[in-house]
Amino acid sequence: MATWDWQVFCKNTIDGEVIPSCFGSGGDITYLNWLMSAWGWTLSVSALALVVALAVGSLMGILRTTPNKWLVFIGDAWTETFRNIPLLVQIFLWYHVLPALIPPLRQVPSFILVVLALGFFTSARIAEQVRAGIQSLPKGQRYAGLAMGLTLPQTYRYVLLPVAFRIVIPPLTSESMNIIKNSSVAFAVSIAELTMYALQVSEETSRGIEIYLAVTGLYFISAFFVNRLALFIEHRVQVPGMLGAGR
Amino acid sequence: MNKKSLLVLALAAAAIGAAQADTLKKIKDSGTVTMGVRESSGALSYTLGDGKYVGYHVEICQKVLADVQKQLGLAKLDVKYQPVTSQNRIPLVQNGTVDIECGSTTNNATRQKDVSFAVTTFVEEVRMVVKANSGITAVNQLAGRTVATTTGTTSVQTLRKHERATGVDFKEVFGKDHADSFLLLESGRADAFVMDGSLLAGLVSRSKNPADYKIVGDVFSVEPIGIMFRKDDPAFKKAVDDSIKAMIKSGDVAKLYDKWLLQPIPPSNTKVGLPMSDNLKAALANPNDKPAEDYAKK
């Protein structure tokens, strides 16, 4: 059976010497330092992409349910564009192709580009869910809001969205967890996140099993934390007697 | 642990046990030999598709096996080609699936604990490629610049050590594979791309405009690349080494080097264009199986 060597994380990345404290000092970096930094990159990319995805996705989802056909068209076009191109290809488009066409983009750090690519990709999926959430409400609610003299934005703000967003929390939870897992493609454009860490360090140390176990654990912890957080929010905002609030 | 993985373990153990056998005897008894080859290891070992494998190391191995066949007095020797990867090549040699690996395996001290290497037939030098008009000619000009290399290669480590040793501070970007890393250089996201010299030469020769790029600067690290086989089989090692030494003496190795690394090669008929390095010349003048660590000391 394979023998474990967890000491590998205490090794210095320059000369492979084991450092007793497992954390390097004075410019030395151990594989554990590096792992923590890689986790940080994964979480930063995911968190910022999630903010982009929720903001843009909600907007596009709402546009698709408005009575104005031009707004609907914009929302539909956005969703179909970003939903039908593979994520990895989108990342390369942002990183290599668009900067070739639009020179100012060359100065933009790859971190921002990856956040946009991942955020927009996920926003298409969120737009679809938000649209489904709003359309699942009885038409009468919209008419009732308008009949009371509310404007269309007010109808959305006070009548439709509060219910629709509560309904779509479970699928949004999935998307938020997916964003952490999907952030692994960021390694393709030189973000030193967990997947790149795993590829690089298993080559350097020949300790692939330990490395992948550690990385898997961190991905699991990150996604599971999002899951618990979303569950907490779901319970906090639920309204008795409403859909999905049976517990 | 379930029963299935126990079974796999038992089979693996049996295979390791069987692997202790004498390779020459195994070849003589079965009339077959399995050659480990790579799908894509530059000009050293690659596939033309349809189960055909060619390259500098593949051809050296074919000649070695012809000599082995002569030595054993076999009327017919059936050579089977087994594609291997960086991950599985050493286990496959150890467990006897592959009798002789003819890819691009670095001969280093760690690996010598598990397998044996023939005398060095290729020396890889880690170098850098830059845009010809960039004016960069040496590593110390990289201060403040961006350097690309490929994730999952030892070049990343080499670069880091070099940065530490020389105190030249540069930014690093990592391509997903060699083609991506080259694209980083091509699109101006990186000022230099650090990788094995033979891979760089190949990428440049296949680029849109090879004259735009130049391989420059010092050698970051030197790695002897060798033909690999099982450990503790002195008779087989002697047969392979003798065959290669004879080829070096007769000039066949130099001819093969010229054929694969300096002349146009299939499938696209482009040249790699990598002249023989001083390190390789020295290794051929004085055949040896020294590991990479011995090269670093110099």
Coordinates of C-alpha atoms in Angstrom, one line a residue, chain A residues 1 12-15 26-29 31 34 88 92 94-96 99 105-110 113 187-192 195-197 199-200 203-205, chain B residues 1 9 86-87 89 110-111 149-158 160-165 172-177 179-181 183-185 187-189:
Chain A
M1 CA 0.0 0.0 0.0
N12 CA 10.6 24.4 1.1
T13 CA 9.7 25.1 -2.6
I14 CA 13.2 26.2 -3.5
D15 CA 15.4 23.3 -2.3
G26 CA 12.3 35.2 5.5
G27 CA 11.4 34.6 1.8
D28 CA 11.2 30.8 2.1
I29 CA 7.9 29.4 0.9
Y31 CA 4.3 23.9 -0.1
W34 CA 1.7 27.9 -1.3
L88 CA -12.8 27.0 -21.0
F92 CA -9.5 31.8 -23.7
W94 CA -11.3 36.8 -22.8
Y95 CA -7.6 36.2 -22.3
H96 CA -6.2 35.7 -25.8
P99 CA -7.2 41.6 -26.2
L105 CA -7.8 45.0 -22.7
R106 CA -4.1 43.8 -22.8
Q107 CA -3.4 45.9 -19.7
V108 CA -6.2 44.2 -17.8
P109 CA -4.8 41.6 -15.3
S110 CA -5.8 38.0 -16.0
L113 CA -10.6 38.7 -17.0
F187 CA -5.4 27.8 -14.0
A188 CA -5.6 27.9 -17.8
V189 CA -4.8 31.6 -17.7
S190 CA -2.1 31.6 -15.1
I191 CA -4.0 32.1 -11.9
A192 CA -2.1 30.2 -9.2
T195 CA -5.9 23.1 -9.7
M196 CA -2.7 24.7 -10.9
Y197 CA -1.1 24.0 -7.5
L199 CA -0.6 19.9 -11.3
Q200 CA 2.6 21.8 -10.5
E203 CA 5.2 17.2 -10.7
E204 CA 7.7 18.8 -8.3
T205 CA 7.3 16.5 -5.4
Chain B
M1 CA -10.7 -1.3 0.9
L9 CA -3.0 -5.0 -5.7
S86 CA 5.1 10.9 -18.0
Q87 CA 3.0 9.5 -15.2
R89 CA 6.4 5.2 -17.8
T110 CA 15.8 9.7 -7.8
R111 CA 14.8 7.6 -10.8
T149 CA 6.4 28.6 -18.7
T150 CA 4.1 25.6 -18.6
T151 CA 2.2 24.3 -15.6
G152 CA 3.2 20.8 -14.5
T153 CA 6.8 21.0 -15.7
T154 CA 10.0 21.0 -13.9
S155 CA 10.9 24.3 -15.7
V156 CA 8.7 26.2 -13.2
Q157 CA 10.9 24.9 -10.4
T158 CA 14.1 25.7 -12.4
R160 CA 12.1 29.8 -9.3
K161 CA 15.5 28.5 -8.2
H162 CA 17.2 30.6 -10.8
E163 CA 15.3 33.7 -9.7
R164 CA 16.3 33.0 -6.1
A165 CA 19.9 32.4 -6.9
E172 CA 5.8 34.5 -14.0
V173 CA 2.8 33.4 -16.1
F174 CA 1.9 29.8 -16.6
G175 CA 0.5 28.3 -19.8
K176 CA -1.8 25.3 -19.6
D177 CA 0.4 23.5 -22.1
A179 CA 1.2 25.7 -27.1
D180 CA -0.5 28.0 -24.6
S181 CA 2.8 29.2 -23.2
L183 CA 0.8 31.9 -27.4
L184 CA 1.6 34.0 -24.3
L185 CA 4.8 35.0 -25.9
S187 CA 0.5 37.7 -28.0
G188 CA 2.9 39.8 -26.0
R189 CA 1.6 38.7 -22.6

